[in-house]
Coordinates of C-alpha atoms and ligand atoms in Angstrom, one line a residue:
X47 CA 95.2 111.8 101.0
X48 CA 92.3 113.1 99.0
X49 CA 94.3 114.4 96.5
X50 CA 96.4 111.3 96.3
X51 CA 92.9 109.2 95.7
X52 CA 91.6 112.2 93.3
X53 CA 94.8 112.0 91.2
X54 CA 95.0 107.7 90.7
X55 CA 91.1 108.4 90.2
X56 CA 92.5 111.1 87.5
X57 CA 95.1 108.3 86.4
X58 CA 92.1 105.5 85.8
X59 CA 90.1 107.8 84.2
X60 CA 92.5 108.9 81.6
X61 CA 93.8 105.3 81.1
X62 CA 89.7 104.3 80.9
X63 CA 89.6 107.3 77.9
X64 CA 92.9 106.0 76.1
X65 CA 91.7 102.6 76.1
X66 CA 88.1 103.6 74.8
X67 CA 89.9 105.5 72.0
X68 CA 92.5 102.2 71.4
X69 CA 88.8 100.3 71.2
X70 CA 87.0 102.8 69.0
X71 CA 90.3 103.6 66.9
X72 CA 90.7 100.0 65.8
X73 CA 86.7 100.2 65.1
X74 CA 86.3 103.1 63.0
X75 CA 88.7 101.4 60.9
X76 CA 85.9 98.9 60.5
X77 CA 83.2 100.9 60.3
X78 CA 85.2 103.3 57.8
X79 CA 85.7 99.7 55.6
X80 CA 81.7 99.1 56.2
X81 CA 81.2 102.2 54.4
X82 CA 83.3 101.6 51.7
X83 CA 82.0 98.1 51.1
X84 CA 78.4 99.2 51.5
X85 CA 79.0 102.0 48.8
X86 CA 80.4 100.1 46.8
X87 CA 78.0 97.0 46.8
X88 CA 75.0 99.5 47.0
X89 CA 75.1 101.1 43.8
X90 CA 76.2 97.1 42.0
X91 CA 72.9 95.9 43.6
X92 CA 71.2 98.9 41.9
X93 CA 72.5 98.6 38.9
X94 CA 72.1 95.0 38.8
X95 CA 68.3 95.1 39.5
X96 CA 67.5 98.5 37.1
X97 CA 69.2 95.7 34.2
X98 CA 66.7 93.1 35.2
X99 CA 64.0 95.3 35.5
X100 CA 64.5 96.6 32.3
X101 CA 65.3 93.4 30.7
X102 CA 61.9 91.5 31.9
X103 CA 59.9 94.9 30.6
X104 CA 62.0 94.8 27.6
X105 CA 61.1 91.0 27.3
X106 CA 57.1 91.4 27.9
X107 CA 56.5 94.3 25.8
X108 CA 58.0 92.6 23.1
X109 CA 55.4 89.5 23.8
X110 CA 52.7 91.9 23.9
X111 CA 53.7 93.8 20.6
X112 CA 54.0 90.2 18.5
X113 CA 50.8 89.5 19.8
X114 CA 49.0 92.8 18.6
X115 CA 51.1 92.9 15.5
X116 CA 50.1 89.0 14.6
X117 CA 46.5 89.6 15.3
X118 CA 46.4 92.7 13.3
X119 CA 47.7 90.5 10.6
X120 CA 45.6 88.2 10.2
X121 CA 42.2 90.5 11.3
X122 CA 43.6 92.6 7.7
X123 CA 43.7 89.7 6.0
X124 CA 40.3 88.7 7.0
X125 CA 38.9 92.1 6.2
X126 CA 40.2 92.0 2.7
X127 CA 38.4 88.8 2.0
X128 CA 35.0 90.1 3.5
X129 CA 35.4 94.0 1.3
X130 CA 34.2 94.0 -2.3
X131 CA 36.0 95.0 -5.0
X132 CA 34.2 98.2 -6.3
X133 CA 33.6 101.0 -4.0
X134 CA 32.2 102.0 -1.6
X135 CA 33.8 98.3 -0.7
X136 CA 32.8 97.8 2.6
X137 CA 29.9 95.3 3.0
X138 CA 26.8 95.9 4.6
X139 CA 27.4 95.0 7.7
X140 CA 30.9 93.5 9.2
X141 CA 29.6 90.3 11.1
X142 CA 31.3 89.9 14.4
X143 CA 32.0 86.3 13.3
X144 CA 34.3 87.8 10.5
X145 CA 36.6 88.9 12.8
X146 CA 35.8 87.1 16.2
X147 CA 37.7 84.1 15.2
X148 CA 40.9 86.3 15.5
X149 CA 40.6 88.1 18.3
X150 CA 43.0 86.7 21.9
X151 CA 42.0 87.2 24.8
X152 CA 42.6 90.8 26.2
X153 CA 42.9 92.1 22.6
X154 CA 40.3 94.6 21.1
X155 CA 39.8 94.9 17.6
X156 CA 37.9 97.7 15.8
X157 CA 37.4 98.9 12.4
X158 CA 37.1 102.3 11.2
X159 CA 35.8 103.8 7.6
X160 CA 37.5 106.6 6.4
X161 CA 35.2 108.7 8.1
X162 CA 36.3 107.6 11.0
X163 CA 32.7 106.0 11.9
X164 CA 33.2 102.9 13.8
X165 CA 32.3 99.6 11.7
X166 CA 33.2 97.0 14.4
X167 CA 34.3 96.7 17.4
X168 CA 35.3 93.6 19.2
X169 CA 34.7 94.7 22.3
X170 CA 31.3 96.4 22.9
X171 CA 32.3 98.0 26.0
X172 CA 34.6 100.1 25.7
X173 CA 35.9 102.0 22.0
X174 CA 39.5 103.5 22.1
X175 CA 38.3 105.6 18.6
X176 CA 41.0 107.6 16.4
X177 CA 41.9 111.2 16.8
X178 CA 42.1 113.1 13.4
X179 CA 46.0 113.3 13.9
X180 CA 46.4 110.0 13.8
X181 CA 44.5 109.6 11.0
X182 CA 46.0 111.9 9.0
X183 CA 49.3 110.8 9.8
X184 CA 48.3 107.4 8.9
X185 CA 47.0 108.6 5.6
X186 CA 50.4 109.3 4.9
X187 CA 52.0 106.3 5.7
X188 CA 51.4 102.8 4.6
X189 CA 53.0 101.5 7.7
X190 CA 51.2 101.0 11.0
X191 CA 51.8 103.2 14.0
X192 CA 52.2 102.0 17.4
X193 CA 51.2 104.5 20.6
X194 CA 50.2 104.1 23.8
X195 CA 46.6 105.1 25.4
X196 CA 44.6 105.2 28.3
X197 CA 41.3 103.1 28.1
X198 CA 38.7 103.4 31.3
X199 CA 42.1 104.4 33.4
X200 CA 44.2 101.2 32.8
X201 CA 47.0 102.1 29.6
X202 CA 47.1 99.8 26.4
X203 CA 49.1 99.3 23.9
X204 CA 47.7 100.5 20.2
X205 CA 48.5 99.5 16.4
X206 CA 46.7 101.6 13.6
X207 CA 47.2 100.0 10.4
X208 CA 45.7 101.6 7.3
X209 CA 43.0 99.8 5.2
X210 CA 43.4 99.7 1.1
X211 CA 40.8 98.9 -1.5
X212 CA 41.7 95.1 -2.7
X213 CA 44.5 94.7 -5.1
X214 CA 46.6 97.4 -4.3
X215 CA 49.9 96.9 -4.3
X216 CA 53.2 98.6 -3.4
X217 CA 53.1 101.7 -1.1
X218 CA 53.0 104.0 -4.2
X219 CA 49.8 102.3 -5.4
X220 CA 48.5 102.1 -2.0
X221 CA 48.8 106.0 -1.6
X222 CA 47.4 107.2 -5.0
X223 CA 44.2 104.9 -4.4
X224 CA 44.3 106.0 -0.7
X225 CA 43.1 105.0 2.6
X226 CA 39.2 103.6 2.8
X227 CA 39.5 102.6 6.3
X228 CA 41.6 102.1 10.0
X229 CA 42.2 99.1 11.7
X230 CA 42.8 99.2 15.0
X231 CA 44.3 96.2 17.5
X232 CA 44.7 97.1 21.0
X233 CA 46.0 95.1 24.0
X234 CA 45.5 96.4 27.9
X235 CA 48.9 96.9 29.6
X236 CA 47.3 96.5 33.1
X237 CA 48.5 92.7 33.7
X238 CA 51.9 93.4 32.3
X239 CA 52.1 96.7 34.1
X240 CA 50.8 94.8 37.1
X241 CA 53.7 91.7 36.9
X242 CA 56.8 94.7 36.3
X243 CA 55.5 96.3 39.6
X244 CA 55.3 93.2 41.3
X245 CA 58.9 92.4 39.8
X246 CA 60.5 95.9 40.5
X247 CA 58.7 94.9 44.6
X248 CA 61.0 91.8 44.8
X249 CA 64.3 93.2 43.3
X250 CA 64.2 95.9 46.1
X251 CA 63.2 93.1 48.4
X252 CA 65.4 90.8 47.5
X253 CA 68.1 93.3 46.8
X254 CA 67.8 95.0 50.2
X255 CA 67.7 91.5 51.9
X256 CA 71.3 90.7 50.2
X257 CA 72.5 94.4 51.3
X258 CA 72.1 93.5 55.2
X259 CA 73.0 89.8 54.7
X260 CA 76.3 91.1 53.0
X261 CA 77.3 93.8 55.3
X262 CA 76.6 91.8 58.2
X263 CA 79.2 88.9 56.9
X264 CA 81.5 92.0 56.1
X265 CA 81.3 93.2 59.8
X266 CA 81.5 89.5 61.1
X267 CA 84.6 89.2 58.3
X268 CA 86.2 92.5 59.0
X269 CA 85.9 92.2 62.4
X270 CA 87.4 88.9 62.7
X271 CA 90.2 90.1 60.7
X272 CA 91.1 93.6 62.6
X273 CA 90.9 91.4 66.0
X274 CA 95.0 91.3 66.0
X275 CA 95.0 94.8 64.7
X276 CA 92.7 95.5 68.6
X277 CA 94.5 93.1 70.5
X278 CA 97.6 95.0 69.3
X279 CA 96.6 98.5 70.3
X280 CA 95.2 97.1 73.4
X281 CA 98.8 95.8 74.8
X282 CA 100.4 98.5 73.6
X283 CA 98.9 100.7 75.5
X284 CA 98.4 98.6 78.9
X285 CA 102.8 98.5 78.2
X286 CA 102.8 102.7 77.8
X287 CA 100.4 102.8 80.5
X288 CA 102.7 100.9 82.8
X289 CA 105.4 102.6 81.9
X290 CA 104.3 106.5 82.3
X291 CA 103.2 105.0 85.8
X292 CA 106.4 103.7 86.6
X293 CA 105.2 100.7 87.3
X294 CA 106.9 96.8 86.2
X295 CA 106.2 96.4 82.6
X296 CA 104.6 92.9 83.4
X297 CA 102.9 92.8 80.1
X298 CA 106.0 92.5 78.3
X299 CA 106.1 89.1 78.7
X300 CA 102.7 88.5 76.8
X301 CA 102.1 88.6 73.0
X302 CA 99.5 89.3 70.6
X303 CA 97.9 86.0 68.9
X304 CA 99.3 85.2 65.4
X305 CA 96.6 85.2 63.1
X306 CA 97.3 82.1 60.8
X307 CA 98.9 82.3 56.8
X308 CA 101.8 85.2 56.4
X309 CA 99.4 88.1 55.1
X310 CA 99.9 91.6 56.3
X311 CA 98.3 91.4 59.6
X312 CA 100.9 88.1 61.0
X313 CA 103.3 90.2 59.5
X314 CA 102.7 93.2 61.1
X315 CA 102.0 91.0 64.6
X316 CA 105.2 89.0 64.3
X317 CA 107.1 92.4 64.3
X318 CA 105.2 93.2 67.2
X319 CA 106.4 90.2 69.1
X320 CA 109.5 90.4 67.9
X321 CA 109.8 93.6 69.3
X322 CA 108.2 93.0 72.5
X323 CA 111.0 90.2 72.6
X324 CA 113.8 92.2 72.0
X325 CA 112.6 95.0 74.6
X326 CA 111.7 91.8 77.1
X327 CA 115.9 90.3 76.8
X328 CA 117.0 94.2 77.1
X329 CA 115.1 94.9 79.9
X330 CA 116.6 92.0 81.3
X331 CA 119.6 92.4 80.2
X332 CA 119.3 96.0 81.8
X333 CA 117.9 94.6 85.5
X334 CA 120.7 92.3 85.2
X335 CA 123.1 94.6 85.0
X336 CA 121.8 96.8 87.8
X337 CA 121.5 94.1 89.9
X338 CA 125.5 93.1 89.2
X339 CA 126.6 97.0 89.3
X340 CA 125.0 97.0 93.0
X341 CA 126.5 93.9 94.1
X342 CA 130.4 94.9 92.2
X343 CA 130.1 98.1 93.8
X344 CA 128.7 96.6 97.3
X345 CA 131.7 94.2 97.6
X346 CA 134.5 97.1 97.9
X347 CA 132.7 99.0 100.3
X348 CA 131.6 96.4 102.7
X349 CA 134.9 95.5 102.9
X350 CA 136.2 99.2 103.6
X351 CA 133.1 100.1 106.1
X352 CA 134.2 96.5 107.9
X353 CA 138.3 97.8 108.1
X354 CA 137.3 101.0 108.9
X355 CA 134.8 100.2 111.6
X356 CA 137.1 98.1 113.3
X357 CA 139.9 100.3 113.1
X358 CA 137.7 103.2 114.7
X359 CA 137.0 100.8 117.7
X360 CA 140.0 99.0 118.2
X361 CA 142.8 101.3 116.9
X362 CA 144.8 101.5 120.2
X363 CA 144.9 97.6 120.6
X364 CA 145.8 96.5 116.8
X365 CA 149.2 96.0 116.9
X366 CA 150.6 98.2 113.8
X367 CA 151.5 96.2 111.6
X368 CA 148.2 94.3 111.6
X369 CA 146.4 97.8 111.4
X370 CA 148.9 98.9 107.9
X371 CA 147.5 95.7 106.4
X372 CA 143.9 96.8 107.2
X373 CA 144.5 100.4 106.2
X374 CA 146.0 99.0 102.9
X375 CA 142.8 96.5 102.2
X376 CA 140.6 99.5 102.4
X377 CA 142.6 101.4 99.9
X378 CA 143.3 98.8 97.4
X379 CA 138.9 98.4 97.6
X380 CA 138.8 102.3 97.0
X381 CA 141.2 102.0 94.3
X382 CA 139.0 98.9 93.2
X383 CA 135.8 101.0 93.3
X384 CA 137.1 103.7 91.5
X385 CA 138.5 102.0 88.5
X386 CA 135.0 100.0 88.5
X387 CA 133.3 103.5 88.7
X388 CA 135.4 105.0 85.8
X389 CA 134.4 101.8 83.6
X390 CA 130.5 101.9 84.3
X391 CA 131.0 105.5 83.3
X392 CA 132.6 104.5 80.5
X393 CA 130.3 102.3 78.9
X394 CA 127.6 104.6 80.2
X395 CA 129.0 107.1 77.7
X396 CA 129.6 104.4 74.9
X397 CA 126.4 103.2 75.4
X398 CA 125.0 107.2 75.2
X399 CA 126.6 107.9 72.1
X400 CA 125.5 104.5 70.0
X401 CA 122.4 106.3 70.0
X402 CA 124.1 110.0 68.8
X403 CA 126.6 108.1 66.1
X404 CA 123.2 107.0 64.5
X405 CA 122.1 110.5 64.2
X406 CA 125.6 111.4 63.0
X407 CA 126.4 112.6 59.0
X408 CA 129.6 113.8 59.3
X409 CA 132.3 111.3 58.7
X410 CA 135.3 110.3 61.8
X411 CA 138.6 111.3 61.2
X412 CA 141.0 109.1 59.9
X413 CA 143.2 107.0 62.1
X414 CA 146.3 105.1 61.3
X415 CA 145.9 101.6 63.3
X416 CA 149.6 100.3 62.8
X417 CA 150.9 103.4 64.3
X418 CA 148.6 103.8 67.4
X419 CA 149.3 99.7 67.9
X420 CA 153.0 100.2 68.1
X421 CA 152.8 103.2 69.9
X422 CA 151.1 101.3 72.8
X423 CA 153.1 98.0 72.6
X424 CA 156.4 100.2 73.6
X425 CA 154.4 101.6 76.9
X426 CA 153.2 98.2 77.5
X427 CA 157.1 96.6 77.5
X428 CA 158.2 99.3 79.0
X429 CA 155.7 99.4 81.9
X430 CA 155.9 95.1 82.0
X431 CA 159.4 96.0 82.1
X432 CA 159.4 98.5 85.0
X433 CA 156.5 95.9 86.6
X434 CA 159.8 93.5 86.4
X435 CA 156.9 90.9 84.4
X436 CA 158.5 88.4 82.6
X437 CA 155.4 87.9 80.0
X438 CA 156.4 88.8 76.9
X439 CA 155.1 91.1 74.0
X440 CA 155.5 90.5 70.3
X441 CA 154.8 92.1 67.0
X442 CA 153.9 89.9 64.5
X443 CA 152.6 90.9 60.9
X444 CA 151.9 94.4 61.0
X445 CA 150.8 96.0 57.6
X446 CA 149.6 100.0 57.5
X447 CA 146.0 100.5 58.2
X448 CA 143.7 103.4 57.7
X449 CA 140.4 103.4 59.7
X450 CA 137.5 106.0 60.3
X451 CA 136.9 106.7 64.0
X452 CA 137.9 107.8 67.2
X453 CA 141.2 107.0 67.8
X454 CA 140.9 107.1 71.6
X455 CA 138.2 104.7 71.5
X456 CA 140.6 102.5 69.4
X457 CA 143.5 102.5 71.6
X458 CA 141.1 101.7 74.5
X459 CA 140.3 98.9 72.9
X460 CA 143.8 97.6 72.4
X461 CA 144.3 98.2 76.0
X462 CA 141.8 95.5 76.9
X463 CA 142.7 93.1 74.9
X464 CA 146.6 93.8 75.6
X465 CA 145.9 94.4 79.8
X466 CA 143.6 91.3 80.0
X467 CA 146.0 89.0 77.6
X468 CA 149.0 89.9 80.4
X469 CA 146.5 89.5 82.9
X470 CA 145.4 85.8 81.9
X471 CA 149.2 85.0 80.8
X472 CA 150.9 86.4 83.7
X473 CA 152.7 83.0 85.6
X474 CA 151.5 81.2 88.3
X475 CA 153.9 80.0 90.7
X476 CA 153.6 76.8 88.6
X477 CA 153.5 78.2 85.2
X478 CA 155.9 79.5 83.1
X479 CA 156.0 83.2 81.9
X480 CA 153.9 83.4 78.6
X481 CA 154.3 85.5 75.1
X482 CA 151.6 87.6 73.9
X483 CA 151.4 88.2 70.3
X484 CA 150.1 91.2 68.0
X485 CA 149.3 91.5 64.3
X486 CA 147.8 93.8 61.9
X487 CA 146.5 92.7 58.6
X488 CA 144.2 94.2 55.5
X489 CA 141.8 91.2 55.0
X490 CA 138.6 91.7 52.9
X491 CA 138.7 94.9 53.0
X492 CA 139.3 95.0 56.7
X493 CA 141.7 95.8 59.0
X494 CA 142.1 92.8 61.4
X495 CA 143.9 93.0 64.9
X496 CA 144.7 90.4 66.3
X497 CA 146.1 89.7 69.9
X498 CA 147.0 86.4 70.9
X499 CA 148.3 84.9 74.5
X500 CA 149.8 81.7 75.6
X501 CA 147.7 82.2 79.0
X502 CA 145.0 80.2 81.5
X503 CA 142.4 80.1 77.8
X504 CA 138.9 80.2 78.0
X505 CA 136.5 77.0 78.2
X506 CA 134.1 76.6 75.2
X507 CA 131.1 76.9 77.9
X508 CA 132.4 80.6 78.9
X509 CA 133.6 81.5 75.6
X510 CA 129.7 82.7 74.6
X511 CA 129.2 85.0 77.5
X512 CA 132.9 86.9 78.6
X513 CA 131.3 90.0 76.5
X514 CA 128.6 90.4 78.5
X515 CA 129.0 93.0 81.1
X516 CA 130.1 91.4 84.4
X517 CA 130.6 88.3 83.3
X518 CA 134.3 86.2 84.4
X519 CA 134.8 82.6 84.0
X520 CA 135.4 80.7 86.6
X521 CA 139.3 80.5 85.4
X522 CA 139.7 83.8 86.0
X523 CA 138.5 84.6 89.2
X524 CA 141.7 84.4 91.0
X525 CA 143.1 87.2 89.1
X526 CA 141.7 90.7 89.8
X527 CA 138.8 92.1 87.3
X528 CA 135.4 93.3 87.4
X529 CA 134.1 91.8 83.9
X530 CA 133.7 94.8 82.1
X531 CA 136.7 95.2 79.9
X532 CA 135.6 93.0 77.5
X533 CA 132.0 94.2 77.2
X534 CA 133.4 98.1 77.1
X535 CA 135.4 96.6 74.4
X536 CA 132.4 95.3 71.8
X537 CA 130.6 98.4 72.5
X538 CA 133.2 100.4 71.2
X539 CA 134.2 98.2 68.4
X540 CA 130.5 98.1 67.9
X541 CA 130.2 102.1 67.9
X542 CA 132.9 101.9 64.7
X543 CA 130.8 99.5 62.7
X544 CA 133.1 96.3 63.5
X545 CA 133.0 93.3 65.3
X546 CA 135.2 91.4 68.3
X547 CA 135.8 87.2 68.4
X548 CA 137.4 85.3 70.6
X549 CA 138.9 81.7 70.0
X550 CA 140.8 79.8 72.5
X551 CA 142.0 76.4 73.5
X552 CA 141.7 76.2 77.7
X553 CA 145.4 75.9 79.1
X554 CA 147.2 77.0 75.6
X555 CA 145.7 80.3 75.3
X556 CA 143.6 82.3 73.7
X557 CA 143.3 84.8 70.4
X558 CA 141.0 87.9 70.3
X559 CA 140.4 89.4 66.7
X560 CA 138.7 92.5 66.2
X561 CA 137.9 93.5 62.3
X562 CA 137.2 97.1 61.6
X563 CA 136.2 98.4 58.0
X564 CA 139.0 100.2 56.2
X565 CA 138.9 104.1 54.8
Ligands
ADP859 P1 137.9 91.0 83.6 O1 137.9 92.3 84.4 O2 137.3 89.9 84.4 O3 139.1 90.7 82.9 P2 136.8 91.3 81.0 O4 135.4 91.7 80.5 O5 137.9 91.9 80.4 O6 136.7 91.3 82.5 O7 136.8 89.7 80.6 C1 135.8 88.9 80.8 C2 136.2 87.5 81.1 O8 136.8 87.0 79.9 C3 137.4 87.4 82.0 O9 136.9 87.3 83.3 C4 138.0 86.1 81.6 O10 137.3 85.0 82.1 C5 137.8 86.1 80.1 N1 139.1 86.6 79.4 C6 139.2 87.8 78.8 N2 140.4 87.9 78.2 C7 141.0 86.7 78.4 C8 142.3 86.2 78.1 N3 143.2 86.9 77.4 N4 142.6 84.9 78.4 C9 141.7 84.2 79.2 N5 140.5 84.6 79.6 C10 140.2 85.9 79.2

């Protein structure tokens, strides 16, 4: 008992664990998509903010160096009106007024000598002054030079331009008389420092806010599209699990939700179902058969256990005549059973080697059709003959065909068709006797046999359904059979890559044609 409970508990555990795994399988795929997604979007946010970043600085630097550079313009304009034109040039005094005019706000302007002494500065707080580098670089150059420095801790942007006695002209000109003084414009980068910071704040802000927004829509999206992909898994699984414990597959009759349009996923969900549909008809098909192998094989022996019974009990009063004809029943059922054993075996075996010919690469042997045909028509007249039958057989059309297979298989085939055409032709006290007809032809590149009967026919509402195993029409049922001749039949011609038809007209007869590809 306790290890009966201790193995089912085993059982759920380990059905718990494979389901998990189902779950989590069909998940990592999402999360390993999340991933992807996320690295790929991570580094185009980046990028995308670093390119705005540097645009905006790009952008307000510029503003800032037009303003220095147009202040510094006009300032050295204004200084060049207020100098004198004979050294030492500059005037007494630089009023503030000269130059106040032109200063913006937040820009400093200040005015060296070529001592580098300070003559004005526009800002009486604070002095950036002019290292001796700078100045002698300047003294080269007629052009400004732009740099960056740090005033009372905050960095500003600087233009040095160099200051020529009036009337000079043209760089050359400009150098020979040389330098008599520095003008210098500065602007404080704190504000625009201050508004990039502020900027570069929001892009990671806003940039990280769009990050979770998008990968939460991606989970939401990915998720909604992998739900088949789960539900998939999920009955897979609860069908193996049902299965491995023997149990009835009852989830073979569900399926997994089409997901709408015909992307991937309702493709690979319609195969699913399609699959589960084909398994669901051969199960049936199966349990069908089982249930009509029982009952063909129960029918023969209840009526031999019944004879024999009675005969036990009552042997000394059946008279013996009465007690031959109960002795005979019981045989003719064991001879019944056993030929019904020997076909279940039979298409037991065809059935078992279907699934080897698959595997198979080496090709049949050749067999020659017209031959084996005519071969068994002369032991069917003969043993008609013998059976003093009046039915007839006749060859029609025979041409020579060469086919790839078993040839035993073949002639069993030809034995059906040949055993049930005398069968359904053979008189009834009120019929007359019939003719049964053979032919072999090369059509389309098959070889076509055809075996036709003047017997009982078939109606058109059986003539879907007499290759199914166990299946006899109604017609037939006062004539002997078990309903698997037909069906051994197709699965051989089945096994040799052809097909079997049947056409017939009820109460004229019927034609079976079986086409087989030729060598
Ligand atoms: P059975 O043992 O009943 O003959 P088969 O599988 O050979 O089983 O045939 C299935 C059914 O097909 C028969 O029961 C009969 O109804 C029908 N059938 C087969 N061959 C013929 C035929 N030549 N003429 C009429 N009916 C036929």
């Amino acid at each position: 008992m306790f290890s009966k409970n201790s193995a089912r508990r085993s059982g759920n555990q380990v059905q718990a664990s494979q389901s998990i795994a189902a779950r989590w399988s069909a998940r990592s795929l999402r999360v390993r998509l999340m991933f992807w997604y996320g690295g790929l979007l991570l580094p185009g946010l980046s990028c995308f903010a670093f390119l705005m970043l540097v645009l905006a600085s790009n952008a307000i630097n510029g503003n800032v160096q037009s303003a220095i550079s147009s202040v510094a313009r006009v300032a050295m304009v204004n200084l060049h009106r207020s100098l004198s034109p004979e050294p030492p040039y500059w005037p007494g005094q630089l009023t503030p007024e000269t130059l106040d005019n032109y200063t913006s706000p937040g820009i400093t302007v200040e005015v060296f000598d070529q001592d580098n002494t300070l003559l004005y500065s526009s800002d009486a707080q604070s002095s950036l002054g002019l290292d001796s580098a700078t100045h002698r670089e300047l003294a080269q150059s007629t052009e400004p030079i732009w740099y960056r420095a740090n005033v009372d801790g905050a960095q500003a942007l600087v233009e040095v331009s160099p200051i020529y006695p009036p009337g000079q002209k043209g760089a050359a000109s400009k150098l020979k008389s040389g330098m008599i003084g520095v003008l210098l414009v500065s602007k404080s980068l704190h504000d625009v420092n201050a508004t990039l910071a502020l900027l570069q704040e929001l892009l990671v802000l806003t940039g990280s806010l769009m990050l979770v927004l998008f990968l939460g829509c991606g989970w939401a999206v990915v998720g909604y599209t992998l739900r088949p992909l789960s539900d998939l898994v999920r009955m897979a699984s609860a069908i193996a699990s049902d299965a491995a414990h023997g149990k009835r597959v009852s989830h073979l009759s569900q399926r997994v939700r089409r997901p709408g349009g015909r992307d991937e996923m309702s493709q690979v969900v319609d195969a699913f179902n399609e699959m589960l549909n084909s398994i669901e008809s051969s199960t049936a098909v199966q349990r069908r058969f089982i249930a009509d192998a029982s009952h063909e094989l129960r029918a023969p022996l209840t009526t031999i256990q019944g004879n024999l019974a009675f005969l036990i009990r009552y042997v000394e009063d059946i008279p013996p005549v009465e007690r031959h004809t109960m002795l005979a029943d019981a045989h003719g059922e064991t001879l019944r059973l056993a030929s019904l054993v020997d076909e279940l075996l039979l298409l037991a075996r065809a059935d078992a080697s279907m699934g080897q010919l698959a595997n198979t690469v080496k090709p049949a042997p050749i067999v020659e059709l017209d031959r084996t045909l005519l071969s068994l028509v002369r032991q069917m007249r003969r043993r008609l003959e013998m059976e003093g039958t009046a039915v007839k057989i006749e060859i029609g059309q025979i041409e020579p065909v060469r086919v790839r297979g078993d040839e035993e298989n073949m002639r069993r085939v030809m034995v059906i068709l040949l055993e049930n055409a005398i069968k359904y032709t053979r008189p009834d006290e009120d019929r007359d006797a019939g003719k049964i007809t053979v032919a072999l032809l090369r059509e389309d590149q098959q070889a076509v046999l055809r075996v036709s009967d003047t017997g009982i026919g078939i109606e058109s509402k059986d003539l879907p359904h007499i290759f199914e195993r166990f299946y006899r029409a109604d017609l037939a049922r006062s004539r002997e059979g078990t309903g698997l001749g037909l069906a051994i039949a197709r699965t051989l011609v089945e096994q040799l890559n052809g097909t079997i038809a049947a056409e017939s007209v009820p109460g004229e007869g019927s034609t079976f044609c079986v086409s087989l590809p030729l060598v």
